[in-house]
Amino acid sequence: MDQSPSKKLSVSLSINDEIRQVEIRPVDTLLYVLRTKLGLTGAKPGCLNGDCGACSVVVNDTVYKSCIMLAIEAVGQKITTIEGLKDSPIQKAFVENFAFQCGYCTPGFIMNCHSLLLKKPHPTYETMKEWLSSNICRCTCYEEINEAVLSVIENREKPMNNEIEKDEL
């Protein structure tokens, strides 16, 4: 099979619990395909080198920066974008805690926090801070974002044994 950058492939992507058929080139990033081919513009182009997190999506419950992931790598994976969360607790918490300013980076932060809460439903404060450090916002402090995540954690049932979480990264 010709793997030249201009050769198009027809692939199926599982995005937001829907199978989407799309033509891609082997060199297309997931971010490019989401935005230009599928009209899912919630993931934002920021640095385009994996540093800022504005393009974060969740693939099989793990957060990924879609600007450095090839779309071909997402075939057979379960992809969730900000459009697929549909009023999730973390989205509501961001609104209630004013955890955004201009809003450009907010979808990436929400996706990162969503993945954190899938992986670690009761993370320690230190774990939360570590996860949030992979996203960058230039127009606000992170205090409101921290409060949003903490409010979701506090609204969940406490573990039955009341043990402190043992972080396993």
mmCIF file with all atom_site columns, C-alpha atoms in Angstrom, residues 16 25 28 33 52 56 60 69 91 113 122 161 166:
data_model
loop_
_atom_site.group_PDB
_atom_site.id
_atom_site.type_symbol
_atom_site.label_atom_id
_atom_site.label_alt_id
_atom_site.label_comp_id
_atom_site.label_asym_id
_atom_site.label_entity_id
_atom_site.label_seq_id
_atom_site.pdbx_PDB_ins_code
_atom_site.Cartn_x
_atom_site.Cartn_y
_atom_site.Cartn_z
_atom_site.occupancy
_atom_site.B_iso_or_equiv
_atom_site.pdbx_formal_charge
_atom_site.auth_seq_id
_atom_site.auth_comp_id
_atom_site.auth_asym_id
_atom_site.auth_atom_id
_atom_site.pdbx_PDB_model_num
ATOM 1  C CA . ASN A 1 16  ? -18.265 10.509 20.991 1.00 0.00 ? 16  ASN A CA 1
ATOM 2  C CA . ARG A 1 25  ? -3.781  11.008 4.869  1.00 0.00 ? 25  ARG A CA 1
ATOM 3  C CA . ASP A 1 28  ? -2.881  13.991 9.252  1.00 0.00 ? 28  ASP A CA 1
ATOM 4  C CA . VAL A 1 33  ? -9.126  15.615 11.198 1.00 0.00 ? 33  VAL A CA 1
ATOM 5  C CA . CYS A 1 52  ? -0.151  23.632 25.893 1.00 0.00 ? 52  CYS A CA 1
ATOM 6  C CA . SER A 1 56  ? -6.628  17.616 24.524 1.00 0.00 ? 56  SER A CA 1
ATOM 7  C CA . ASN A 1 60  ? -9.733  5.079  25.757 1.00 0.00 ? 60  ASN A CA 1
ATOM 8  C CA . MET A 1 69  ? -1.317  12.174 17.614 1.00 0.00 ? 69  MET A CA 1
ATOM 9  C CA . GLN A 1 91  ? -18.143 20.932 32.701 1.00 0.00 ? 91  GLN A CA 1
ATOM 10 C CA . CYS A 1 113 ? -9.781  16.802 34.296 1.00 0.00 ? 113 CYS A CA 1
ATOM 11 C CA . HIS A 1 122 ? -10.614 10.525 44.368 1.00 0.00 ? 122 HIS A CA 1
ATOM 12 C CA . ASN A 1 161 ? -12.971 2.268  53.648 1.00 0.00 ? 161 ASN A CA 1
ATOM 13 C CA . LYS A 1 166 ? -2.499  5.584  47.024 1.00 0.00 ? 166 LYS A CA 1
#
